[in-house]
mmCIF file of C-alpha atoms in Angstrom:
data_model
loop_
_atom_site.group_PDB
_atom_site.id
_atom_site.type_symbol
_atom_site.label_atom_id
_atom_site.label_comp_id
_atom_site.label_asym_id
_atom_site.label_seq_id
_atom_site.Cartn_x
_atom_site.Cartn_y
_atom_site.Cartn_z
ATOM 1 C CA MET A 1 -0.042 0.115 -0.117
ATOM 2 C CA ASN A 2 1.627 3.123 -1.056
ATOM 3 C CA PHE A 3 1.870 6.277 1.131
ATOM 4 C CA SER A 4 -0.624 8.807 -0.788
ATOM 5 C CA ASN A 5 -3.499 5.547 -0.146
ATOM 6 C CA LEU A 6 -2.678 5.707 3.586
ATOM 7 C CA ILE A 7 -2.933 9.583 3.866
ATOM 8 C CA LYS A 8 -6.343 9.142 1.975
ATOM 9 C CA ILE A 9 -7.755 6.688 4.424
ATOM 10 C CA ALA A 10 -6.164 8.450 7.611
ATOM 11 C CA TYR A 11 -8.049 11.557 6.435
ATOM 12 C CA GLN A 12 -11.115 9.902 5.519
ATOM 13 C CA ALA A 13 -11.245 7.996 9.023
ATOM 14 C CA ILE A 14 -10.825 11.626 10.808
ATOM 15 C CA LEU A 15 -13.226 13.031 9.068
ATOM 16 C CA ARG A 16 -15.781 10.560 9.430
ATOM 17 C CA ASN A 17 -15.547 11.654 13.285
ATOM 18 C CA LYS A 18 -15.337 15.380 13.438
ATOM 19 C CA MET A 19 -16.506 16.454 16.480
ATOM 20 C CA ARG A 20 -14.185 13.312 18.274
ATOM 21 C CA SER A 21 -11.298 14.511 16.170
ATOM 22 C CA LEU A 22 -11.746 18.008 17.281
ATOM 23 C CA LEU A 23 -12.060 16.930 20.935
ATOM 24 C CA THR A 24 -8.918 15.046 20.537
ATOM 25 C CA MET A 25 -7.023 17.406 19.227
ATOM 26 C CA LEU A 26 -8.174 20.181 21.754
ATOM 27 C CA GLY A 27 -5.542 18.935 24.517
ATOM 28 C CA ILE A 28 -2.663 19.420 21.835
ATOM 29 C CA ILE A 29 -4.240 22.754 20.752
ATOM 30 C CA ILE A 30 -4.269 24.016 24.202
ATOM 31 C CA GLY A 31 -0.881 22.787 25.042
ATOM 32 C CA ILE A 32 0.941 24.114 22.015
ATOM 33 C CA SER A 33 -0.626 27.598 22.184
ATOM 34 C CA SER A 34 0.290 27.743 25.853
ATOM 35 C CA VAL A 35 4.007 27.151 25.264
ATOM 36 C CA ILE A 36 3.803 29.371 22.256
ATOM 37 C CA ALA A 37 2.390 32.139 24.213
ATOM 38 C CA MET A 38 4.367 31.727 27.211
ATOM 39 C CA VAL A 39 7.821 31.912 25.240
ATOM 40 C CA SER A 40 7.031 34.786 23.403
ATOM 41 C CA LEU A 41 5.377 36.631 26.439
ATOM 42 C CA GLY A 42 8.970 35.779 28.289
ATOM 43 C CA GLN A 43 11.187 37.217 25.595
ATOM 44 C CA SER A 44 8.762 39.842 25.157
ATOM 45 C CA SER A 45 8.972 41.211 28.752
ATOM 46 C CA THR A 46 12.828 40.522 28.872
ATOM 47 C CA GLN A 47 13.191 43.075 25.876
ATOM 48 C CA ASN A 48 10.708 45.458 27.254
ATOM 49 C CA ILE A 49 12.797 45.486 30.625
ATOM 50 C CA ASN A 50 16.205 45.760 28.451
ATOM 51 C CA GLY A 51 14.690 48.591 26.669
ATOM 52 C CA GLN A 52 13.461 50.400 29.780
ATOM 53 C CA ILE A 53 16.884 49.912 31.603
ATOM 54 C CA SER A 54 18.543 50.946 28.362
ATOM 55 C CA GLN A 55 16.708 54.252 28.551
ATOM 56 C CA MET A 56 18.174 54.809 32.140
ATOM 57 C CA GLY A 57 21.506 54.300 30.382
ATOM 58 C CA THR A 58 23.328 51.166 30.262
ATOM 59 C CA ASN A 59 26.693 52.741 31.756
ATOM 60 C CA LEU A 60 24.987 53.955 34.712
ATOM 61 C CA ILE A 61 26.741 52.997 38.208
ATOM 62 C CA MET A 62 25.182 53.227 41.464
ATOM 63 C CA VAL A 63 26.942 53.589 44.677
ATOM 64 C CA MET A 64 24.819 52.757 47.956
ATOM 65 C CA ARG A 65 25.170 52.792 51.525
ATOM 66 C CA ALA A 66 26.097 49.282 53.019
ATOM 67 C CA SER A 67 23.968 47.911 55.661
ATOM 68 C CA GLN A 68 25.017 48.041 59.308
ATOM 69 C CA ARG A 69 25.199 46.034 61.927
ATOM 70 C CA GLN A 70 24.901 46.073 65.585
ATOM 71 C CA GLY A 71 25.446 43.363 67.988
ATOM 72 C CA GLY A 72 24.714 40.957 65.087
ATOM 73 C CA VAL A 73 21.664 42.610 64.314
ATOM 74 C CA ASN A 74 21.446 43.733 60.650
ATOM 75 C CA MET A 75 20.180 47.531 60.853
ATOM 76 C CA GLY A 76 19.695 47.973 57.556
ATOM 77 C CA ASN A 77 21.368 50.775 55.115
ATOM 78 C CA SER A 78 18.685 53.564 56.053
ATOM 79 C CA SER A 79 21.038 54.677 59.397
ATOM 80 C CA SER A 80 24.263 54.519 57.561
ATOM 81 C CA GLN A 81 26.337 57.534 57.033
ATOM 82 C CA SER A 82 29.199 56.375 54.827
ATOM 83 C CA LEU A 83 28.760 58.631 51.983
ATOM 84 C CA SER A 84 28.984 62.280 51.409
ATOM 85 C CA PRO A 85 29.090 65.199 48.817
ATOM 86 C CA LYS A 86 33.454 64.716 49.360
ATOM 87 C CA ASP A 87 32.937 61.310 47.877
ATOM 88 C CA VAL A 88 31.577 62.558 44.632
ATOM 89 C CA GLU A 89 34.159 65.175 44.188
ATOM 90 C CA ALA A 90 36.912 62.280 44.914
ATOM 91 C CA ILE A 91 35.227 60.038 42.426
ATOM 92 C CA THR A 92 34.855 63.008 39.613
ATOM 93 C CA SER A 93 38.490 63.789 40.142
ATOM 94 C CA LYS A 94 40.286 60.565 40.574
ATOM 95 C CA CYS A 95 38.241 58.063 38.560
ATOM 96 C CA ARG A 96 39.383 58.620 34.917
ATOM 97 C CA ASN A 97 36.427 56.142 33.319
ATOM 98 C CA VAL A 98 33.903 58.151 35.443
ATOM 99 C CA GLU A 99 32.235 60.510 33.219
ATOM 100 C CA MET A 100 29.821 62.381 35.505
ATOM 101 C CA ALA A 101 28.996 61.662 38.969
ATOM 102 C CA SER A 102 26.177 63.405 41.249
ATOM 103 C CA PRO A 103 25.173 62.922 44.870
ATOM 104 C CA MET A 104 21.439 61.908 45.523
ATOM 105 C CA VAL A 105 19.227 62.543 48.464
ATOM 106 C CA SER A 106 15.510 62.243 48.526
ATOM 107 C CA ALA A 107 12.495 63.202 50.945
ATOM 108 C CA ALA A 108 8.939 62.113 50.896
ATOM 109 C CA GLY A 109 6.311 65.075 51.519
ATOM 110 C CA GLN A 110 3.125 66.530 50.269
ATOM 111 C CA MET A 111 3.325 69.063 47.797
ATOM 112 C CA VAL A 112 1.235 71.790 47.784
ATOM 113 C CA ARG A 113 0.116 74.704 45.395
ATOM 114 C CA GLY A 114 -2.960 76.726 46.437
ATOM 115 C CA ALA A 115 -5.980 74.184 46.791
ATOM 116 C CA ASN A 116 -4.131 71.253 44.912
ATOM 117 C CA ASN A 117 -1.747 68.815 46.744
ATOM 118 C CA TRP A 118 0.204 65.679 45.854
ATOM 119 C CA PRO A 119 1.948 63.360 47.802
ATOM 120 C CA GLY A 120 5.513 62.569 46.314
ATOM 121 C CA SER A 121 9.435 62.890 46.815
ATOM 122 C CA MET A 122 11.976 65.150 46.387
ATOM 123 C CA GLN A 123 15.401 64.183 45.053
ATOM 124 C CA GLY A 124 18.433 66.121 45.374
ATOM 125 C CA GLY A 125 21.328 66.134 42.867
ATOM 126 C CA ASN A 126 24.037 68.158 41.143
ATOM 127 C CA THR A 127 23.581 69.679 37.810
ATOM 128 C CA ASP A 128 24.810 66.440 35.963
ATOM 129 C CA LEU A 129 21.933 64.377 37.966
ATOM 130 C CA ILE A 130 19.154 64.783 35.343
ATOM 131 C CA LYS A 131 22.021 63.901 32.531
ATOM 132 C CA ILE A 132 22.808 60.588 34.193
ATOM 133 C CA ARG A 133 19.346 59.717 34.954
ATOM 134 C CA LYS A 134 18.568 60.440 31.161
ATOM 135 C CA TYR A 135 16.034 63.107 31.761
ATOM 136 C CA ASP A 136 15.242 65.706 29.402
ATOM 137 C CA ILE A 137 14.060 69.291 30.028
ATOM 138 C CA GLU A 138 11.165 70.070 28.019
ATOM 139 C CA LYS A 139 10.535 73.716 29.503
ATOM 140 C CA GLY A 140 12.680 76.267 31.456
ATOM 141 C CA THR A 141 16.224 75.553 32.733
ATOM 142 C CA ASN A 142 18.377 73.433 35.113
ATOM 143 C CA PHE A 143 19.636 74.617 38.249
ATOM 144 C CA THR A 144 23.455 75.963 38.354
ATOM 145 C CA GLU A 145 26.228 75.415 40.592
ATOM 146 C CA LYS A 146 25.509 78.773 42.029
ATOM 147 C CA ASP A 147 21.832 77.430 42.975
ATOM 148 C CA ILE A 148 23.765 74.770 44.753
ATOM 149 C CA LEU A 149 26.585 76.650 46.538
ATOM 150 C CA GLU A 150 23.621 79.132 47.992
ATOM 151 C CA PHE A 151 21.186 76.402 48.907
ATOM 152 C CA LYS A 152 18.560 78.165 46.550
ATOM 153 C CA LYS A 153 15.184 76.672 46.696
ATOM 154 C CA VAL A 154 14.454 75.889 43.273
ATOM 155 C CA CYS A 155 13.551 72.777 41.595
ATOM 156 C CA LEU A 156 12.475 70.767 38.159
ATOM 157 C CA VAL A 157 9.368 69.102 38.152
ATOM 158 C CA GLY A 158 8.002 65.849 36.308
ATOM 159 C CA GLN A 159 4.854 65.940 34.067
ATOM 160 C CA THR A 160 2.993 63.842 36.889
ATOM 161 C CA VAL A 161 3.395 66.851 39.500
ATOM 162 C CA VAL A 162 2.386 69.123 36.912
ATOM 163 C CA GLU A 163 -0.920 67.309 36.263
ATOM 164 C CA ASN A 164 -1.664 67.203 39.707
ATOM 165 C CA LEU A 165 -0.739 70.598 41.126
ATOM 166 C CA PHE A 166 -1.413 72.552 37.748
ATOM 167 C CA PRO A 167 -4.612 70.858 36.489
ATOM 168 C CA ASP A 168 -5.962 73.585 34.462
ATOM 169 C CA GLY A 169 -2.853 74.016 32.213
ATOM 170 C CA GLU A 170 -1.419 76.960 33.889
ATOM 171 C CA ASN A 171 2.415 77.135 32.815
ATOM 172 C CA PRO A 172 4.431 76.104 35.925
ATOM 173 C CA ILE A 173 7.920 77.759 35.061
ATOM 174 C CA GLY A 174 8.156 80.516 37.549
ATOM 175 C CA GLN A 175 5.166 79.195 39.847
ATOM 176 C CA GLU A 176 6.005 78.547 43.515
ATOM 177 C CA ILE A 177 4.979 75.229 45.352
ATOM 178 C CA ARG A 178 5.408 73.946 48.989
ATOM 179 C CA PHE A 179 7.137 71.004 50.057
ATOM 180 C CA GLY A 180 6.150 70.394 53.417
ATOM 181 C CA LYS A 181 6.146 73.970 54.830
ATOM 182 C CA ILE A 182 9.368 75.227 52.484
ATOM 183 C CA PRO A 183 8.596 76.978 49.385
ATOM 184 C CA PHE A 184 10.278 76.097 46.119
ATOM 185 C CA LYS A 185 10.332 77.978 42.973
ATOM 186 C CA ILE A 186 9.836 75.629 39.669
ATOM 187 C CA ILE A 187 12.354 76.748 37.129
ATOM 188 C CA GLY A 188 12.222 73.712 34.780
ATOM 189 C CA VAL A 189 9.710 71.143 33.777
ATOM 190 C CA LEU A 190 11.116 67.593 32.809
ATOM 191 C CA ALA A 191 10.137 65.488 29.537
ATOM 192 C CA GLU A 192 7.785 62.782 29.884
ATOM 193 C CA LYS A 193 9.525 59.136 30.645
ATOM 194 C CA GLY A 194 6.428 56.939 31.698
ATOM 195 C CA GLU A 195 6.828 53.876 33.960
ATOM 196 C CA ASN A 196 10.053 52.178 34.462
ATOM 197 C CA GLN A 197 10.635 48.105 34.502
ATOM 198 C CA MET A 198 9.461 47.965 38.135
ATOM 199 C CA GLY A 199 6.126 49.657 37.458
ATOM 200 C CA GLN A 200 7.136 52.776 38.963
ATOM 201 C CA ASP A 201 6.236 56.434 37.636
ATOM 202 C CA GLN A 202 9.376 58.204 36.529
ATOM 203 C CA ASP A 203 7.495 61.341 36.060
ATOM 204 C CA ASP A 204 6.398 61.591 39.679
ATOM 205 C CA ILE A 205 9.355 63.461 40.703
ATOM 206 C CA VAL A 206 10.835 66.819 41.783
ATOM 207 C CA ILE A 207 14.480 67.557 41.464
ATOM 208 C CA ALA A 208 16.357 70.249 43.326
ATOM 209 C CA PRO A 209 20.196 71.339 44.253
ATOM 210 C CA TYR A 210 21.252 68.325 46.567
ATOM 211 C CA SER A 211 22.709 70.829 49.139
ATOM 212 C CA THR A 212 19.074 72.570 49.456
ATOM 213 C CA VAL A 213 17.533 69.007 50.236
ATOM 214 C CA MET A 214 19.931 68.089 52.801
ATOM 215 C CA LYS A 215 20.276 71.577 54.857
ATOM 216 C CA ARG A 216 16.546 72.770 54.447
ATOM 217 C CA ILE A 217 14.685 69.348 54.742
ATOM 218 C CA LEU A 218 16.599 66.404 55.858
ATOM 219 C CA ALA A 219 19.189 68.423 58.147
ATOM 220 C CA THR A 220 22.133 66.259 57.521
ATOM 221 C CA GLN A 221 25.665 66.027 56.437
ATOM 222 C CA TYR A 222 25.269 62.629 54.469
ATOM 223 C CA ILE A 223 23.915 61.746 51.368
ATOM 224 C CA HIS A 224 21.887 58.682 50.463
ATOM 225 C CA MET A 225 23.719 57.539 47.296
ATOM 226 C CA ILE A 226 25.878 58.244 44.240
ATOM 227 C CA TYR A 227 24.754 58.270 40.659
ATOM 228 C CA ALA A 228 27.840 58.130 38.311
ATOM 229 C CA SER A 229 27.980 57.505 34.495
ATOM 230 C CA ALA A 230 31.095 55.463 32.840
ATOM 231 C CA ILE A 231 32.516 56.977 29.613
ATOM 232 C CA SER A 232 31.306 54.124 27.823
ATOM 233 C CA GLU A 233 29.201 50.810 28.639
ATOM 234 C CA ASP A 234 32.490 49.001 27.706
ATOM 235 C CA ALA A 235 34.206 50.774 30.747
ATOM 236 C CA CYS A 236 31.901 50.149 33.481
ATOM 237 C CA ASP A 237 33.591 47.287 34.848
ATOM 238 C CA ILE A 238 36.980 49.406 35.136
ATOM 239 C CA ALA A 239 34.924 52.413 36.348
ATOM 240 C CA VAL A 240 33.529 50.255 39.285
ATOM 241 C CA ASP A 241 36.762 49.014 40.274
ATOM 242 C CA GLU A 242 38.205 52.571 40.424
ATOM 243 C CA ILE A 243 35.128 53.980 42.433
ATOM 244 C CA THR A 244 35.620 51.183 44.805
ATOM 245 C CA GLU A 245 39.264 51.829 45.256
ATOM 246 C CA THR A 246 38.765 55.529 45.664
ATOM 247 C CA LEU A 247 36.023 55.010 48.270
ATOM 248 C CA ARG A 248 38.071 52.556 50.043
ATOM 249 C CA ILE A 249 41.027 55.047 50.339
ATOM 250 C CA SER A 250 38.616 57.889 51.058
ATOM 251 C CA HIS A 251 36.621 56.145 53.630
ATOM 252 C CA LYS A 252 40.253 54.959 55.474
ATOM 253 C CA ILE A 253 39.017 51.080 54.823
ATOM 254 C CA LYS A 254 41.972 48.867 55.941
ATOM 255 C CA ASP A 255 42.926 45.784 53.754
ATOM 256 C CA GLY A 256 40.548 42.969 54.703
ATOM 257 C CA ASP A 257 37.664 45.007 55.958
ATOM 258 C CA ASP A 258 34.357 45.055 54.412
ATOM 259 C CA ASN A 259 33.297 48.011 52.384
ATOM 260 C CA ASP A 260 30.897 50.354 53.830
ATOM 261 C CA PHE A 261 29.284 50.999 50.302
ATOM 262 C CA ASN A 262 27.949 49.117 47.617
ATOM 263 C CA VAL A 263 28.551 49.649 44.112
ATOM 264 C CA ARG A 264 25.940 48.407 41.454
ATOM 265 C CA THR A 265 25.710 48.847 37.720
ATOM 266 C CA GLN A 266 22.773 48.374 35.218
ATOM 267 C CA ALA A 267 24.216 45.407 33.562
ATOM 268 C CA GLU A 268 24.028 43.465 37.048
ATOM 269 C CA LEU A 269 20.518 44.875 37.375
ATOM 270 C CA LEU A 270 19.885 43.742 33.575
ATOM 271 C CA SER A 271 21.319 39.907 34.434
ATOM 272 C CA MET A 272 19.278 39.567 37.622
ATOM 273 C CA LEU A 273 16.435 40.664 35.842
ATOM 274 C CA ASN A 274 16.798 38.403 32.748
ATOM 275 C CA SER A 275 17.687 35.606 34.888
ATOM 276 C CA VAL A 276 14.372 35.939 36.655
ATOM 277 C CA THR A 277 12.275 36.279 33.585
ATOM 278 C CA GLY A 278 14.005 33.408 31.849
ATOM 279 C CA PHE A 279 13.453 31.142 34.774
ATOM 280 C CA LEU A 280 9.661 32.488 35.004
ATOM 281 C CA THR A 281 9.418 31.560 31.159
ATOM 282 C CA ILE A 282 10.886 27.767 31.352
ATOM 283 C CA LEU A 283 8.623 27.184 34.813
ATOM 284 C CA LEU A 284 5.451 28.632 32.758
ATOM 285 C CA ALA A 285 6.142 26.732 29.728
ATOM 286 C CA ALA A 286 6.888 23.516 31.546
ATOM 287 C CA ILE A 287 3.534 23.739 33.311
ATOM 288 C CA ALA A 288 1.686 24.327 29.952
ATOM 289 C CA SER A 289 3.391 21.640 28.551
ATOM 290 C CA ILE A 290 1.894 19.420 31.075
ATOM 291 C CA SER A 291 -1.531 19.426 28.549
ATOM 292 C CA LEU A 292 0.607 18.273 25.955
ATOM 293 C CA LEU A 293 1.029 14.964 27.969
ATOM 294 C CA VAL A 294 -2.750 15.012 28.475
ATOM 295 C CA GLY A 295 -3.330 15.633 24.725
ATOM 296 C CA GLY A 296 -1.138 12.598 24.270
ATOM 297 C CA ILE A 297 -2.914 10.679 26.134
ATOM 298 C CA GLY A 298 -6.195 11.518 24.592
ATOM 299 C CA ILE A 299 -5.105 10.428 21.353
ATOM 300 C CA MET A 300 -3.505 7.026 22.833
ATOM 301 C CA ASN A 301 -7.158 6.874 24.153
ATOM 302 C CA ILE A 302 -9.097 7.548 20.981
ATOM 303 C CA MET A 303 -6.857 5.408 18.741
ATOM 304 C CA TYR A 304 -7.554 2.135 21.184
ATOM 305 C CA VAL A 305 -11.606 3.097 20.669
ATOM 306 C CA THR A 306 -10.508 3.482 16.943
ATOM 307 C CA VAL A 307 -9.044 0.345 16.707
ATOM 308 C CA THR A 308 -11.645 -1.629 18.377
ATOM 309 C CA GLU A 309 -14.424 -0.002 16.165
ATOM 310 C CA ARG A 310 -12.384 -1.092 13.163
ATOM 311 C CA THR A 311 -11.353 -4.426 14.099
ATOM 312 C CA LYS A 312 -13.368 -5.746 11.184
ATOM 313 C CA GLU A 313 -11.975 -3.534 8.793
ATOM 314 C CA ILE A 314 -8.503 -4.407 10.164
ATOM 315 C CA GLY A 315 -9.107 -8.061 9.399
ATOM 316 C CA LEU A 316 -10.699 -7.385 6.044
ATOM 317 C CA ARG A 317 -7.619 -5.304 4.993
ATOM 318 C CA THR A 318 -5.195 -8.091 6.314
ATOM 319 C CA ALA A 319 -6.965 -10.873 4.334
ATOM 320 C CA ILE A 320 -6.695 -9.218 1.057
ATOM 321 C CA GLY A 321 -3.117 -8.861 1.460
ATOM 322 C CA ALA A 322 -2.476 -5.512 3.661
ATOM 323 C CA ARG A 323 1.025 -6.526 5.637
ATOM 324 C CA SER A 324 0.967 -5.614 9.571
ATOM 325 C CA ARG A 325 3.590 -2.856 8.479
ATOM 326 C CA ASP A 326 0.710 -1.283 6.454
ATOM 327 C CA ILE A 327 -1.776 -1.597 9.034
ATOM 328 C CA MET A 328 0.602 -0.093 11.798
ATOM 329 C CA ALA A 329 1.661 2.815 9.348
ATOM 330 C CA GLN A 330 -2.217 3.535 8.730
ATOM 331 C CA PHE A 331 -2.841 3.950 12.426
ATOM 332 C CA LEU A 332 0.519 5.901 13.164
ATOM 333 C CA LEU A 333 -0.621 8.003 10.268
ATOM 334 C CA GLU A 334 -3.869 9.077 11.841
ATOM 335 C CA SER A 335 -2.476 9.662 15.309
ATOM 336 C CA SER A 336 0.216 11.826 13.874
ATOM 337 C CA MET A 337 -2.173 13.866 11.448
ATOM 338 C CA LEU A 338 -4.337 14.331 14.549
ATOM 339 C CA SER A 339 -1.550 15.774 16.608
ATOM 340 C CA LEU A 340 -0.104 17.903 13.565
ATOM 341 C CA VAL A 341 -3.350 19.634 12.919
ATOM 342 C CA GLY A 342 -3.724 20.326 16.485
ATOM 343 C CA GLY A 343 -0.185 21.731 16.535
ATOM 344 C CA LEU A 344 -0.640 23.872 13.778
ATOM 345 C CA ILE A 345 -3.993 25.200 14.992
ATOM 346 C CA GLY A 346 -2.068 25.668 18.470
ATOM 347 C CA ILE A 347 0.688 27.449 17.041
ATOM 348 C CA VAL A 348 -1.731 30.058 15.251
ATOM 349 C CA PHE A 349 -3.638 30.497 18.600
ATOM 350 C CA GLY A 350 -0.620 30.456 20.315
ATOM 351 C CA LEU A 351 0.828 33.506 18.219
ATOM 352 C CA LEU A 352 -2.393 35.484 18.358
ATOM 353 C CA LEU A 353 -2.816 35.220 22.102
ATOM 354 C CA SER A 354 0.847 36.365 22.720
ATOM 355 C CA TRP A 355 0.383 39.393 20.168
ATOM 356 C CA LEU A 356 -3.109 40.284 21.995
ATOM 357 C CA ILE A 357 -1.252 40.326 25.504
ATOM 358 C CA THR A 358 1.553 42.191 23.988
ATOM 359 C CA PHE A 359 -0.538 44.639 22.204
ATOM 360 C CA ALA A 360 -2.486 45.456 25.509
ATOM 361 C CA LEU A 361 0.740 45.576 27.425
ATOM 362 C CA ASP A 362 2.469 47.839 24.829
ATOM 363 C CA TRP A 363 5.133 45.335 24.852
ATOM 364 C CA PRO A 364 7.101 44.324 21.683
ATOM 365 C CA PHE A 365 5.561 41.295 19.847
ATOM 366 C CA ILE A 366 8.310 38.356 19.618
ATOM 367 C CA VAL A 367 7.986 35.327 17.444
ATOM 368 C CA SER A 368 10.276 33.017 18.722
ATOM 369 C CA ILE A 369 11.056 30.827 15.444
ATOM 370 C CA SER A 370 12.892 28.314 17.702
ATOM 371 C CA SER A 371 9.682 27.593 19.905
ATOM 372 C CA VAL A 372 7.584 27.335 16.847
ATOM 373 C CA ILE A 373 9.860 24.735 15.157
ATOM 374 C CA LEU A 374 10.212 22.817 18.527
ATOM 375 C CA SER A 375 6.579 22.733 19.045
ATOM 376 C CA PHE A 376 6.063 21.257 15.665
ATOM 377 C CA VAL A 377 8.477 18.518 16.232
ATOM 378 C CA VAL A 378 7.108 17.911 19.516
ATOM 379 C CA CYS A 379 3.763 17.235 17.965
ATOM 380 C CA ALA A 380 4.724 15.087 15.311
ATOM 381 C CA ALA A 381 6.814 13.078 18.318
ATOM 382 C CA THR A 382 3.469 13.214 20.415
ATOM 383 C CA GLY A 383 1.606 11.797 17.618
ATOM 384 C CA ILE A 384 4.269 9.035 17.040
ATOM 385 C CA PHE A 385 4.912 8.239 20.398
ATOM 386 C CA PHE A 386 1.191 7.746 21.739
ATOM 387 C CA GLY A 387 -0.197 6.460 18.496
ATOM 388 C CA TRP A 388 2.420 3.565 18.278
ATOM 389 C CA TYR A 389 1.111 1.147 20.867
ATOM 390 C CA PRO A 390 -2.628 1.127 19.570
ATOM 391 C CA ALA A 391 -0.837 1.077 16.119
ATOM 392 C CA LYS A 392 0.993 -2.131 17.215
ATOM 393 C CA LYS A 393 -2.038 -3.703 18.819
ATOM 394 C CA ALA A 394 -3.775 -2.960 15.078
ATOM 395 C CA ALA A 395 -1.125 -4.555 13.398
ATOM 396 C CA ASN A 396 -0.910 -7.870 15.349
ATOM 397 C CA LEU A 397 -4.605 -8.836 15.467
ATOM 398 C CA ASP A 398 -5.339 -11.997 14.082
ATOM 399 C CA PRO A 399 -7.012 -11.705 10.567
ATOM 400 C CA ILE A 400 -9.602 -14.615 11.588
ATOM 401 C CA THR A 401 -10.387 -13.313 15.196
ATOM 402 C CA ALA A 402 -10.652 -9.602 13.599
ATOM 403 C CA LEU A 403 -13.032 -11.024 10.520
ATOM 404 C CA ARG A 404 -15.400 -12.674 13.507
ATOM 405 C CA TYR A 405 -15.163 -9.701 15.797
ATOM 406 C CA GLU A 406 -18.932 -8.416 16.214
#
């Protein structure tokens, strides 16, 4: 029996029971579409995170206060007083692979203008902070070194703050807002950036001279962290080593003693987030693939029923000269066709589902060719694996017994 005849027989057998065939393929369809969607969404989320981190600057370096311990108890880093503006001066003067550096202090409070108010935070930095953080000024201007030296009460505001304190569309430049009880004059409005990879609103921000925030709001001589920018992405690791060495000397840390600060780069954050999203993608795809197993069992079950229903037909084909391998090939082909057709439908549904979700989340839509090819191979393997035993049973039927079967 030639292959074309086998395909025709298998096709007719599937069409004779359309609803049963569709229900049999349903497990394969759900499994394949789930795997395709999970892999695609995992890659989309990874690319989305990479894009947002790139907006912050791939050469961004963050220096944070290290955790303090008292009596073996971790007190956290909020009370640590290891960083000061002098550290920023040391970094900018001694680290050749650091392009810019800025101190950063922050304070939470209520912002008020007339009858409007908004809870938020004020960040203090130098004139390079907005460049390091990749902010653009849409209106107005940045504060100056003179403003820093004179502790001027001036600030830059983000779009979220503008929308909530100036709901009537009034130009905020030159207007005065109160942060707590302290008045600040708005000299600039930052361009919109949207949410970051953690879902935080990057436009809900007020930036002022760090000296003003330290003296007039926090009443401290220490800063919370340092933002620095390497001269290039490739120079980040060298810049980190230079910063670490400079701060160890500045803080007079002896050899063998732990640092009282931590240095982190965007590359480390990116690697960590990619590891997490990659693990979650694999986990979700593995869970989704369980339905493939269920679908395969469904195919095996239906093929058992099919063999039983067509026992007399099998006996007749054997009696007129069909070989055991022809019978086996026929039933293997039927199970493979069920699996492959279900897989193709599942691939289409999976791509459609991932497109709809990425469109709703405003993520990039990514088609993983490797996952599509792998899904197709898995479908073929599922049909062959779960169809083999029923096909073997059909091929081993005794023709005399089969012809007598009622």
